PDB file of C-alpha atoms in Angstrom:
ATOM      1  CA  MET A  10      43.044 120.524 164.949  1.00  0.00           C
ATOM      2  CA  ASN A  11      41.497 121.897 161.738  1.00  0.00           C
ATOM      3  CA  TRP A  12      42.564 121.762 158.118  1.00  0.00           C
ATOM      4  CA  ILE A  13      44.015 125.299 158.260  1.00  0.00           C
ATOM      5  CA  THR A  14      46.501 124.069 160.846  1.00  0.00           C
ATOM      6  CA  TYR A  15      47.208 120.986 158.732  1.00  0.00           C
ATOM      7  CA  GLY A  16      47.845 123.214 155.727  1.00  0.00           C
ATOM      8  CA  LEU A  17      50.269 125.437 157.641  1.00  0.00           C
ATOM      9  CA  GLU A  18      52.156 122.414 158.936  1.00  0.00           C
ATOM     10  CA  LEU A  19      52.389 120.952 155.431  1.00  0.00           C
ATOM     11  CA  ILE A  20      53.755 124.251 154.122  1.00  0.00           C
ATOM     12  CA  LEU A  21      56.336 124.174 156.906  1.00  0.00           C
ATOM     13  CA  SER A  22      57.192 120.558 155.961  1.00  0.00           C
ATOM     14  CA  PHE A  23      57.546 121.666 152.337  1.00  0.00           C
ATOM     15  CA  CYS A  24      59.922 124.491 153.314  1.00  0.00           C
ATOM     16  CA  ILE A  25      62.033 122.187 155.479  1.00  0.00           C
ATOM     17  CA  ALA A  26      62.233 119.599 152.661  1.00  0.00           C
ATOM     18  CA  TRP A  27      63.324 122.366 150.268  1.00  0.00           C
ATOM     19  CA  PHE A  28      66.017 123.471 152.738  1.00  0.00           C
ATOM     20  CA  LEU A  29      67.246 119.896 153.227  1.00  0.00           C
ATOM     21  CA  LEU A  30      67.427 119.213 149.509  1.00  0.00           C
ATOM     22  CA  GLN A  31      69.345 122.432 148.852  1.00  0.00           C
ATOM     23  CA  LYS A  32      71.845 121.433 151.547  1.00  0.00           C
ATOM     24  CA  VAL A  33      72.242 117.927 150.131  1.00  0.00           C
ATOM     25  CA  LYS A  34      72.537 119.293 146.596  1.00  0.00           C
ATOM     26  CA  SER A  35      75.319 121.627 147.727  1.00  0.00           C
ATOM     27  CA  LEU A  36      77.404 118.582 148.655  1.00  0.00           C
ATOM     28  CA  GLY A  37      78.201 118.286 144.965  1.00  0.00           C
ATOM     29  CA  THR A  38      78.428 115.267 142.694  1.00  0.00           C
ATOM     30  CA  ASN A  39      81.290 113.594 144.534  1.00  0.00           C
ATOM     31  CA  LYS A  40      79.252 112.719 147.624  1.00  0.00           C
ATOM     32  CA  GLY A  41      76.447 110.248 147.210  1.00  0.00           C
ATOM     33  CA  SER A  42      76.942 109.782 143.480  1.00  0.00           C
ATOM     34  CA  THR A  43      77.442 106.179 142.489  1.00  0.00           C
ATOM     35  CA  GLY A  44      78.074 106.556 138.789  1.00  0.00           C
ATOM     36  CA  GLN A  45      75.603 103.737 138.239  1.00  0.00           C
ATOM     37  CA  LEU A  46      74.233 102.959 134.805  1.00  0.00           C
ATOM     38  CA  ARG A  47      71.262 105.197 134.178  1.00  0.00           C
ATOM     39  CA  TRP A  48      69.475 106.553 131.126  1.00  0.00           C
ATOM     40  CA  SER A  49      71.023 109.962 131.696  1.00  0.00           C
ATOM     41  CA  SER A  50      74.790 110.216 131.403  1.00  0.00           C
ATOM     42  CA  GLN A  51      75.038 113.095 133.877  1.00  0.00           C
ATOM     43  CA  LYS A  52      76.501 112.486 137.321  1.00  0.00           C
ATOM     44  CA  VAL A  53      74.532 114.168 140.095  1.00  0.00           C
ATOM     45  CA  PRO A  54      74.023 113.439 143.818  1.00  0.00           C
ATOM     46  CA  THR A  55      71.952 110.345 144.621  1.00  0.00           C
ATOM     47  CA  LEU A  56      70.923 111.446 148.102  1.00  0.00           C
ATOM     48  CA  GLY A  57      67.344 112.393 147.277  1.00  0.00           C
ATOM     49  CA  GLY A  58      66.210 109.450 149.396  1.00  0.00           C
ATOM     50  CA  LEU A  59      67.859 111.013 152.441  1.00  0.00           C
ATOM     51  CA  VAL A  60      65.800 114.170 151.955  1.00  0.00           C
ATOM     52  CA  LEU A  61      62.585 112.166 151.521  1.00  0.00           C
ATOM     53  CA  PHE A  62      63.200 110.051 154.616  1.00  0.00           C
ATOM     54  CA  LEU A  63      64.078 113.020 156.846  1.00  0.00           C
ATOM     55  CA  SER A  64      61.170 115.134 155.580  1.00  0.00           C
ATOM     56  CA  PHE A  65      58.843 112.153 156.168  1.00  0.00           C
ATOM     57  CA  LEU A  66      59.975 111.924 159.806  1.00  0.00           C
ATOM     58  CA  LEU A  67      59.639 115.679 160.296  1.00  0.00           C
ATOM     59  CA  ALA A  68      56.127 115.715 158.809  1.00  0.00           C
ATOM     60  CA  MET A  69      55.171 112.949 161.231  1.00  0.00           C
ATOM     61  CA  ALA A  70      56.569 115.017 164.104  1.00  0.00           C
ATOM     62  CA  PHE A  71      54.312 117.933 163.104  1.00  0.00           C
ATOM     63  CA  HIS A  72      51.232 115.678 163.025  1.00  0.00           C
ATOM     64  CA  ARG A  73      51.814 113.790 166.260  1.00  0.00           C
ATOM     65  CA  GLU A  74      48.164 112.897 166.778  1.00  0.00           C
ATOM     66  CA  ASN A  75      48.044 110.988 163.458  1.00  0.00           C
ATOM     67  CA  VAL A  76      51.195 108.879 163.760  1.00  0.00           C
ATOM     68  CA  SER A  77      50.237 106.259 166.329  1.00  0.00           C
ATOM     69  CA  PHE A  78      49.576 103.588 163.676  1.00  0.00           C
ATOM     70  CA  VAL A  79      52.648 104.554 161.600  1.00  0.00           C
ATOM     71  CA  ILE A  80      55.353 105.063 164.182  1.00  0.00           C
ATOM     72  CA  MET A  81      55.691 101.320 164.836  1.00  0.00           C
ATOM     73  CA  ALA A  82      56.711 100.881 161.188  1.00  0.00           C
ATOM     74  CA  ILE A  83      59.625 103.351 161.447  1.00  0.00           C
ATOM     75  CA  PRO A  84      62.237 100.604 162.173  1.00  0.00           C
ATOM     76  CA  ALA A  85      61.211  98.822 158.954  1.00  0.00           C
ATOM     77  CA  PHE A  86      61.377 102.032 156.902  1.00  0.00           C
ATOM     78  CA  PHE A  87      64.763 102.802 158.449  1.00  0.00           C
ATOM     79  CA  ALA A  88      66.114  99.328 157.567  1.00  0.00           C
ATOM     80  CA  ALA A  89      64.998  99.697 153.941  1.00  0.00           C
ATOM     81  CA  PHE A  90      66.475 103.189 153.686  1.00  0.00           C
ATOM     82  CA  ILE A  91      69.820 102.225 155.260  1.00  0.00           C
ATOM     83  CA  THR A  92      70.112  99.157 153.007  1.00  0.00           C
ATOM     84  CA  GLY A  93      69.638 101.296 149.902  1.00  0.00           C
ATOM     85  CA  LEU A  94      71.896 104.078 151.164  1.00  0.00           C
ATOM     86  CA  TRP A  95      74.631 101.550 151.928  1.00  0.00           C
ATOM     87  CA  ASP A  96      74.319 100.245 148.373  1.00  0.00           C
ATOM     88  CA  ASP A  97      74.514 103.813 147.023  1.00  0.00           C
ATOM     89  CA  MET A  98      77.716 104.428 148.942  1.00  0.00           C
ATOM     90  CA  ARG A  99      79.466 101.061 148.786  1.00  0.00           C
ATOM     91  CA  SER A 100      77.771  99.046 145.991  1.00  0.00           C
ATOM     92  CA  ILE A 101      76.996  96.027 148.170  1.00  0.00           C
ATOM     93  CA  SER A 102      76.364  92.573 146.721  1.00  0.00           C
ATOM     94  CA  PRO A 103      72.840  91.606 145.566  1.00  0.00           C
ATOM     95  CA  ARG A 104      72.746  88.944 148.303  1.00  0.00           C
ATOM     96  CA  LEU A 105      73.515  91.433 151.062  1.00  0.00           C
ATOM     97  CA  LYS A 106      71.006  93.866 149.600  1.00  0.00           C
ATOM     98  CA  LEU A 107      68.349  91.134 149.610  1.00  0.00           C
ATOM     99  CA  ILE A 108      69.129  90.373 153.256  1.00  0.00           C
ATOM    100  CA  GLY A 109      68.538  94.041 154.102  1.00  0.00           C
ATOM    101  CA  GLN A 110      65.215  93.986 152.246  1.00  0.00           C
ATOM    102  CA  LEU A 111      64.234  90.783 154.048  1.00  0.00           C
ATOM    103  CA  LEU A 112      65.072  92.404 157.384  1.00  0.00           C
ATOM    104  CA  ALA A 113      62.946  95.463 156.535  1.00  0.00           C
ATOM    105  CA  SER A 114      60.012  93.232 155.508  1.00  0.00           C
ATOM    106  CA  VAL A 115      60.231  91.097 158.645  1.00  0.00           C
ATOM    107  CA  LEU A 116      60.413  94.219 160.815  1.00  0.00           C
ATOM    108  CA  MET A 117      57.257  95.449 159.101  1.00  0.00           C
ATOM    109  CA  LEU A 118      55.479  92.218 160.046  1.00  0.00           C
ATOM    110  CA  VAL A 119      56.729  92.393 163.628  1.00  0.00           C
ATOM    111  CA  CYS A 120      55.528  95.999 163.886  1.00  0.00           C
ATOM    112  CA  SER A 121      52.145  94.915 162.521  1.00  0.00           C
ATOM    113  CA  ASP A 122      51.885  92.090 165.094  1.00  0.00           C
ATOM    114  CA  ILE A 123      51.702  89.326 162.476  1.00  0.00           C
ATOM    115  CA  SER A 124      52.935  85.813 163.237  1.00  0.00           C
ATOM    116  CA  LEU A 125      56.123  85.130 161.271  1.00  0.00           C
ATOM    117  CA  LEU A 126      55.114  81.470 160.924  1.00  0.00           C
ATOM    118  CA  SER A 127      51.861  82.129 159.054  1.00  0.00           C
ATOM    119  CA  LEU A 128      51.191  81.900 155.330  1.00  0.00           C
ATOM    120  CA  ASN A 129      50.234  85.583 155.442  1.00  0.00           C
ATOM    121  CA  ALA A 130      53.762  86.401 156.604  1.00  0.00           C
ATOM    122  CA  VAL A 131      55.286  84.600 153.614  1.00  0.00           C
ATOM    123  CA  LEU A 132      52.914  86.352 151.213  1.00  0.00           C
ATOM    124  CA  LEU A 133      53.532  89.792 152.717  1.00  0.00           C
ATOM    125  CA  VAL A 134      57.329  89.402 152.791  1.00  0.00           C
ATOM    126  CA  PHE A 135      57.273  88.363 149.128  1.00  0.00           C
ATOM    127  CA  LEU A 136      55.084  91.346 148.195  1.00  0.00           C
ATOM    128  CA  MET A 137      57.274  93.805 150.116  1.00  0.00           C
ATOM    129  CA  ILE A 138      60.539  92.582 148.609  1.00  0.00           C
ATOM    130  CA  ALA A 139      59.022  92.416 145.123  1.00  0.00           C
ATOM    131  CA  LEU A 140      57.689  95.947 145.401  1.00  0.00           C
ATOM    132  CA  MET A 141      60.957  97.393 146.732  1.00  0.00           C
ATOM    133  CA  ASN A 142      62.873  95.845 143.840  1.00  0.00           C
ATOM    134  CA  SER A 143      60.227  96.776 141.278  1.00  0.00           C
ATOM    135  CA  LEU A 144      60.270 100.453 142.251  1.00  0.00           C
ATOM    136  CA  ASN A 145      64.063 100.359 142.363  1.00  0.00           C
ATOM    137  CA  MET A 146      64.129  99.045 138.806  1.00  0.00           C
ATOM    138  CA  LEU A 147      61.560 101.621 137.676  1.00  0.00           C
ATOM    139  CA  ASP A 148      63.782 104.419 139.001  1.00  0.00           C
ATOM    140  CA  ASN A 149      65.767 104.490 135.771  1.00  0.00           C
ATOM    141  CA  MET A 150      64.704 107.774 134.185  1.00  0.00           C
ATOM    142  CA  ASP A 151      64.301 111.322 135.508  1.00  0.00           C
ATOM    143  CA  GLY A 152      61.064 111.871 137.408  1.00  0.00           C
ATOM    144  CA  VAL A 153      59.369 108.519 136.751  1.00  0.00           C
ATOM    145  CA  ALA A 154      59.476 106.748 140.133  1.00  0.00           C
ATOM    146  CA  ALA A 155      58.744 109.912 142.134  1.00  0.00           C
ATOM    147  CA  ALA A 156      55.791 110.802 139.869  1.00  0.00           C
ATOM    148  CA  ILE A 157      54.284 107.324 140.285  1.00  0.00           C
ATOM    149  CA  VAL A 158      54.567 107.412 144.085  1.00  0.00           C
ATOM    150  CA  LEU A 159      53.151 110.951 144.197  1.00  0.00           C
ATOM    151  CA  MET A 160      50.153 109.832 142.128  1.00  0.00           C
ATOM    152  CA  PHE A 161      49.750 106.801 144.413  1.00  0.00           C
ATOM    153  CA  CYS A 162      49.654 109.084 147.465  1.00  0.00           C
ATOM    154  CA  ALA A 163      47.268 111.518 145.782  1.00  0.00           C
ATOM    155  CA  TRP A 164      44.710 108.813 145.025  1.00  0.00           C
ATOM    156  CA  ASN A 165      45.004 107.313 148.499  1.00  0.00           C
ATOM    157  CA  ILE A 166      44.308 110.743 149.993  1.00  0.00           C
ATOM    158  CA  ALA A 167      41.379 111.238 147.602  1.00  0.00           C
ATOM    159  CA  ALA A 168      40.006 107.842 148.672  1.00  0.00           C
ATOM    160  CA  GLY A 169      40.030 108.985 152.297  1.00  0.00           C
ATOM    161  CA  ASP A 170      43.202 107.184 153.418  1.00  0.00           C
ATOM    162  CA  VAL A 171      44.918 110.493 154.293  1.00  0.00           C
ATOM    163  CA  TRP A 172      47.576 109.349 156.739  1.00  0.00           C
ATOM    164  CA  PRO A 173      50.419 108.419 156.246  1.00  0.00           C
ATOM    165  CA  SER A 174      50.316 109.332 152.530  1.00  0.00           C
ATOM    166  CA  LEU A 175      50.189 113.019 153.415  1.00  0.00           C
ATOM    167  CA  PHE A 176      53.422 112.717 155.421  1.00  0.00           C
ATOM    168  CA  ILE A 177      55.457 111.943 152.300  1.00  0.00           C
ATOM    169  CA  VAL A 178      53.847 114.450 149.890  1.00  0.00           C
ATOM    170  CA  PRO A 179      55.879 117.600 150.813  1.00  0.00           C
ATOM    171  CA  GLY A 180      59.199 115.812 150.348  1.00  0.00           C
ATOM    172  CA  LEU A 181      58.013 114.185 147.106  1.00  0.00           C
ATOM    173  CA  LEU A 182      56.909 117.502 145.607  1.00  0.00           C
ATOM    174  CA  VAL A 183      60.242 119.135 146.426  1.00  0.00           C
ATOM    175  CA  PHE A 184      62.263 116.162 145.191  1.00  0.00           C
ATOM    176  CA  LEU A 185      60.270 115.874 141.963  1.00  0.00           C
ATOM    177  CA  PHE A 186      61.017 119.536 141.182  1.00  0.00           C
ATOM    178  CA  PHE A 187      64.731 118.662 141.212  1.00  0.00           C
ATOM    179  CA  ASN A 188      64.330 115.209 139.673  1.00  0.00           C
ATOM    180  CA  LEU A 189      62.485 116.096 136.472  1.00  0.00           C
ATOM    181  CA  ARG A 190      64.593 116.189 133.337  1.00  0.00           C
ATOM    182  CA  PRO A 191      67.351 117.295 133.446  1.00  0.00           C
ATOM    183  CA  ALA A 192      67.658 115.913 136.974  1.00  0.00           C
ATOM    184  CA  LYS A 193      69.748 117.752 139.549  1.00  0.00           C
ATOM    185  CA  MET A 194      69.190 115.024 142.147  1.00  0.00           C
ATOM    186  CA  TYR A 195      68.632 111.273 141.952  1.00  0.00           C
ATOM    187  CA  LEU A 196      66.504 109.177 144.264  1.00  0.00           C
ATOM    188  CA  GLY A 197      69.181 106.570 144.874  1.00  0.00           C
ATOM    189  CA  ASP A 198      68.548 103.072 146.185  1.00  0.00           C
ATOM    190  CA  GLY A 199      68.013 104.547 149.646  1.00  0.00           C
ATOM    191  CA  GLY A 200      65.031 106.480 148.338  1.00  0.00           C
ATOM    192  CA  SER A 201      63.621 103.813 146.034  1.00  0.00           C
ATOM    193  CA  LEU A 202      63.718 101.034 148.663  1.00  0.00           C
ATOM    194  CA  PHE A 203      62.154 103.317 151.270  1.00  0.00           C
ATOM    195  CA  LEU A 204      59.401 104.419 148.881  1.00  0.00           C
ATOM    196  CA  GLY A 205      58.817 100.844 147.703  1.00  0.00           C
ATOM    197  CA  LEU A 206      58.282  99.665 151.273  1.00  0.00           C
ATOM    198  CA  PHE A 207      56.177 102.745 151.989  1.00  0.00           C
ATOM    199  CA  ILE A 208      53.677 102.178 149.182  1.00  0.00           C
ATOM    200  CA  GLY A 209      53.600  98.481 150.107  1.00  0.00           C
ATOM    201  CA  TYR A 210      52.725  99.380 153.688  1.00  0.00           C
ATOM    202  CA  VAL A 211      50.071 101.918 152.689  1.00  0.00           C
ATOM    203  CA  GLY A 212      48.687  99.936 149.748  1.00  0.00           C
ATOM    204  CA  ILE A 213      48.372  96.589 151.498  1.00  0.00           C
ATOM    205  CA  GLY A 214      46.962  98.318 154.572  1.00  0.00           C
ATOM    206  CA  PHE A 215      44.391 100.007 152.328  1.00  0.00           C
ATOM    207  CA  VAL A 216      43.447  96.713 150.666  1.00  0.00           C
ATOM    208  CA  SER A 217      43.017  94.910 153.980  1.00  0.00           C
ATOM    209  CA  GLU A 218      41.505  97.925 155.789  1.00  0.00           C
ATOM    210  CA  GLY A 219      44.421  97.821 158.216  1.00  0.00           C
ATOM    211  CA  ARG A 220      43.911  94.127 159.096  1.00  0.00           C
ATOM    212  CA  TRP A 221      47.234  92.802 157.826  1.00  0.00           C
ATOM    213  CA  GLY A 222      46.896  89.568 159.753  1.00  0.00           C
ATOM    214  CA  GLU A 223      43.632  88.748 157.939  1.00  0.00           C
ATOM    215  CA  LEU A 224      45.041  89.186 154.414  1.00  0.00           C
ATOM    216  CA  HIS A 225      44.073  86.291 152.125  1.00  0.00           C
ATOM    217  CA  LEU A 226      45.202  85.506 148.601  1.00  0.00           C
ATOM    218  CA  ASP A 227      42.003  85.776 146.568  1.00  0.00           C
ATOM    219  CA  VAL A 228      40.775  87.404 143.353  1.00  0.00           C
ATOM    220  CA  GLN A 229      39.853  90.627 145.153  1.00  0.00           C
ATOM    221  CA  LEU A 230      43.318  90.975 146.665  1.00  0.00           C
ATOM    222  CA  ILE A 231      45.184  90.064 143.479  1.00  0.00           C
ATOM    223  CA  SER A 232      43.124  92.449 141.357  1.00  0.00           C
ATOM    224  CA  THR A 233      43.600  95.300 143.829  1.00  0.00           C
ATOM    225  CA  LEU A 234      47.351  94.704 144.022  1.00  0.00           C
ATOM    226  CA  CYS A 235      47.474  94.732 140.217  1.00  0.00           C
ATOM    227  CA  LEU A 236      45.844  98.144 140.374  1.00  0.00           C
ATOM    228  CA  LEU A 237      48.100  99.513 143.126  1.00  0.00           C
ATOM    229  CA  PHE A 238      51.385  98.208 141.723  1.00  0.00           C
ATOM    230  CA  CYS A 239      50.568  98.081 138.018  1.00  0.00           C
ATOM    231  CA  LEU A 240      53.532  99.946 136.499  1.00  0.00           C
ATOM    232  CA  PRO A 241      56.384  98.781 138.758  1.00  0.00           C
ATOM    233  CA  ALA A 242      55.252  95.176 138.373  1.00  0.00           C
ATOM    234  CA  ALA A 243      54.722  95.459 134.598  1.00  0.00           C
ATOM    235  CA  ASP A 244      58.149  97.050 134.108  1.00  0.00           C
ATOM    236  CA  THR A 245      59.907  94.406 136.207  1.00  0.00           C
ATOM    237  CA  LEU A 246      58.118  91.548 134.446  1.00  0.00           C
ATOM    238  CA  LEU A 247      59.011  93.005 131.038  1.00  0.00           C
ATOM    239  CA  VAL A 248      62.696  93.322 131.949  1.00  0.00           C
ATOM    240  CA  VAL A 249      62.894  89.822 133.431  1.00  0.00           C
ATOM    241  CA  ILE A 250      61.231  88.141 130.438  1.00  0.00           C
ATOM    242  CA  ASN A 251      63.251  90.036 127.816  1.00  0.00           C
ATOM    243  CA  ARG A 252      66.545  89.392 129.594  1.00  0.00           C
ATOM    244  CA  LEU A 253      65.836  85.704 130.097  1.00  0.00           C
ATOM    245  CA  MET A 254      64.955  85.432 126.398  1.00  0.00           C
ATOM    246  CA  ALA A 255      68.286  87.091 125.592  1.00  0.00           C
ATOM    247  CA  GLY A 256      70.235  84.962 128.054  1.00  0.00           C
ATOM    248  CA  ILE A 257      71.011  87.959 130.288  1.00  0.00           C
ATOM    249  CA  SER A 258      70.755  88.006 134.084  1.00  0.00           C
ATOM    250  CA  PRO A 259      67.718  90.010 135.325  1.00  0.00           C
ATOM    251  CA  ALA A 260      69.837  91.234 138.260  1.00  0.00           C
ATOM    252  CA  VAL A 261      72.191  93.406 136.200  1.00  0.00           C
ATOM    253  CA  GLY A 262      71.502  97.015 135.233  1.00  0.00           C
ATOM    254  CA  GLY A 263      70.568  98.017 131.733  1.00  0.00           C
ATOM    255  CA  ARG A 264      68.712 100.405 129.448  1.00  0.00           C
ATOM    256  CA  ASP A 265      65.980  97.968 128.497  1.00  0.00           C
ATOM    257  CA  HIS A 266      63.171  99.043 130.816  1.00  0.00           C
ATOM    258  CA  SER A 267      59.715  99.996 129.603  1.00  0.00           C
ATOM    259  CA  THR A 268      60.612 103.698 129.941  1.00  0.00           C
ATOM    260  CA  HIS A 269      63.643 103.246 127.694  1.00  0.00           C
ATOM    261  CA  HIS A 270      61.689 101.305 125.075  1.00  0.00           C
ATOM    262  CA  LEU A 271      59.113 104.099 124.878  1.00  0.00           C
ATOM    263  CA  VAL A 272      61.922 106.526 124.060  1.00  0.00           C
ATOM    264  CA  TYR A 273      63.318 104.091 121.471  1.00  0.00           C
ATOM    265  CA  ALA A 274      59.813 104.006 119.978  1.00  0.00           C
ATOM    266  CA  GLY A 275      59.769 107.813 119.606  1.00  0.00           C
ATOM    267  CA  VAL A 276      58.207 109.149 122.821  1.00  0.00           C
ATOM    268  CA  ARG A 277      60.006 112.242 124.123  1.00  0.00           C
ATOM    269  CA  GLU A 278      61.804 111.608 127.394  1.00  0.00           C
ATOM    270  CA  GLU A 279      60.287 114.549 129.284  1.00  0.00           C
ATOM    271  CA  PHE A 280      56.785 113.149 128.595  1.00  0.00           C
ATOM    272  CA  ILE A 281      57.483 109.760 130.193  1.00  0.00           C
ATOM    273  CA  PRO A 282      56.748 110.706 133.864  1.00  0.00           C
ATOM    274  CA  TRP A 283      53.429 112.318 132.898  1.00  0.00           C
ATOM    275  CA  LEU A 284      52.487 109.442 130.581  1.00  0.00           C
ATOM    276  CA  TYR A 285      53.148 106.950 133.364  1.00  0.00           C
ATOM    277  CA  SER A 286      51.151 109.068 135.798  1.00  0.00           C
ATOM    278  CA  ILE A 287      48.182 108.992 133.403  1.00  0.00           C
ATOM    279  CA  VAL A 288      48.499 105.241 132.903  1.00  0.00           C
ATOM    280  CA  TYR A 289      48.654 104.770 136.659  1.00  0.00           C
ATOM    281  CA  SER A 290      45.750 107.078 137.530  1.00  0.00           C
ATOM    282  CA  SER A 291      43.336 106.057 134.763  1.00  0.00           C
ATOM    283  CA  PRO A 292      41.997 102.903 136.447  1.00  0.00           C
ATOM    284  CA  TRP A 293      41.476 104.761 139.727  1.00  0.00           C
ATOM    285  CA  ILE A 294      39.280 107.251 137.870  1.00  0.00           C
ATOM    286  CA  MET A 295      37.366 104.472 136.107  1.00  0.00           C
ATOM    287  CA  PHE A 296      36.741 102.551 139.318  1.00  0.00           C
ATOM    288  CA  SER A 297      35.812 105.561 141.454  1.00  0.00           C
ATOM    289  CA  VAL A 298      33.776 107.546 138.897  1.00  0.00           C
ATOM    290  CA  PHE A 299      32.248 104.834 136.705  1.00  0.00           C
ATOM    291  CA  ASN A 300      32.091 102.100 139.373  1.00  0.00           C
ATOM    292  CA  PHE A 301      33.941  99.543 137.262  1.00  0.00           C
ATOM    293  CA  PRO A 302      34.356  96.220 139.098  1.00  0.00           C
ATOM    294  CA  ILE A 303      37.722  95.916 140.808  1.00  0.00           C
ATOM    295  CA  VAL A 304      38.453  92.667 138.955  1.00  0.00           C
ATOM    296  CA  SER A 305      38.833  94.840 135.837  1.00  0.00           C
ATOM    297  CA  SER A 306      42.249  95.821 137.190  1.00  0.00           C
ATOM    298  CA  LEU A 307      43.484  92.343 136.271  1.00  0.00           C
ATOM    299  CA  ILE A 308      42.533  93.033 132.671  1.00  0.00           C
ATOM    300  CA  TYR A 309      44.046  96.513 132.878  1.00  0.00           C
ATOM    301  CA  PHE A 310      47.354  95.138 134.167  1.00  0.00           C
ATOM    302  CA  VAL A 311      47.478  92.558 131.368  1.00  0.00           C
ATOM    303  CA  LEU A 312      46.755  95.230 128.737  1.00  0.00           C
ATOM    304  CA  VAL A 313      49.418  97.612 130.101  1.00  0.00           C
ATOM    305  CA  PHE A 314      52.012  94.851 130.264  1.00  0.00           C
ATOM    306  CA  ALA A 315      51.093  93.520 126.798  1.00  0.00           C
ATOM    307  CA  ALA A 316      51.388  96.987 125.215  1.00  0.00           C
ATOM    308  CA  LEU A 317      54.780  97.671 126.818  1.00  0.00           C
ATOM    309  CA  PHE A 318      56.036  94.175 126.009  1.00  0.00           C
ATOM    310  CA  LEU A 319      55.008  94.396 122.334  1.00  0.00           C
ATOM    311  CA  ILE A 320      56.717  97.797 122.031  1.00  0.00           C
ATOM    312  CA  SER A 321      59.894  96.335 123.544  1.00  0.00           C
ATOM    313  CA  ARG A 322      59.875  93.317 121.228  1.00  0.00           C
ATOM    314  CA  ARG A 323      59.349  95.574 118.216  1.00  0.00           C
ATOM    315  CA  ASN A 324      62.316  97.705 119.248  1.00  0.00           C
ATOM    316  CA  ILE A 325      64.451  94.604 119.679  1.00  0.00           C
ATOM    317  CA  SER A 326      63.389  93.142 116.335  1.00  0.00           C
ATOM    318  CA  GLN A 327      64.165  96.461 114.617  1.00  0.00           C
ATOM    319  CA  ARG A 328      67.504  96.603 116.478  1.00  0.00           C
ATOM    320  CA  LYS A 329      66.669  99.904 118.150  1.00  0.00           C
ATOM    321  CA  PHE A 330      67.992  98.125 121.224  1.00  0.00           C
ATOM    322  CA  VAL A 331      70.490  95.258 121.128  1.00  0.00           C
ATOM    323  CA  TYR A 332      71.449  93.081 124.064  1.00  0.00           C
ATOM    324  CA  PRO A 333      75.184  92.436 124.447  1.00  0.00           C
ATOM    325  CA  SER A 334      76.280  89.043 123.219  1.00  0.00           C
TER     326      SER A 334
END
């Protein structure tokens, strides 16, 4: 099969994703809308994750010869998606949500033929759950989470790791069109948990060259993970530290994420997705074009986190944002 055929199938996937999103959007704001605390006060459907998951499966169906190494992970993706969708619909407890994320992570290990009693299993489960929650927390402003994942997929494709990143691109492009400010569709927890597990699966597989069972915690791995998951991890760490300093639980929602603090500092909201995409893609360009050592990503992560943290502390000290007493 040649690239012309691939292109035609991707266009078909794009058209189907567009059709699905239009159908979901026509359900109106009363179905799939949780009314959760977000930066935007508008209430729109939160079923964008459903469109992404279905379009992902359909794209895989079109490219049957390239799905053999991905299809075993479908149960794990499904568990993550259903856990988030259930939370969107019913607002389940954090404990039950964590159990669903743990189930999805364990299923991913089982599908990858990794012993559940190994240290690798503990490390991978922790990374998967952390990434799902980090991307969920980063999905707090129109277009941000989808833009980050799209950039992640683009650079994986450019690096030669085409599948399965290409399966998710048509749905992401369609969703992002409707998710940019002012959003007409939200990702929802179903979408953010699915995408978090997806980039964990692709990213960790890329780091270990597909040998999940041989993953070891060393400087090379840590630095590469810092590069792959820079913004979600930096945002989550910022929120956790600031809330603990204020005596607030990190598990509750709030408008104190890095994206919010940039707006408090004067950055226009519609620029945030593109700014985050630049911040995310810059180290990939430096490493691939200028051959910077991969350990530099550790320094890059620290610099990104430090800049966002200092901005947040300045906003708090100037009372541009005040935590509830």
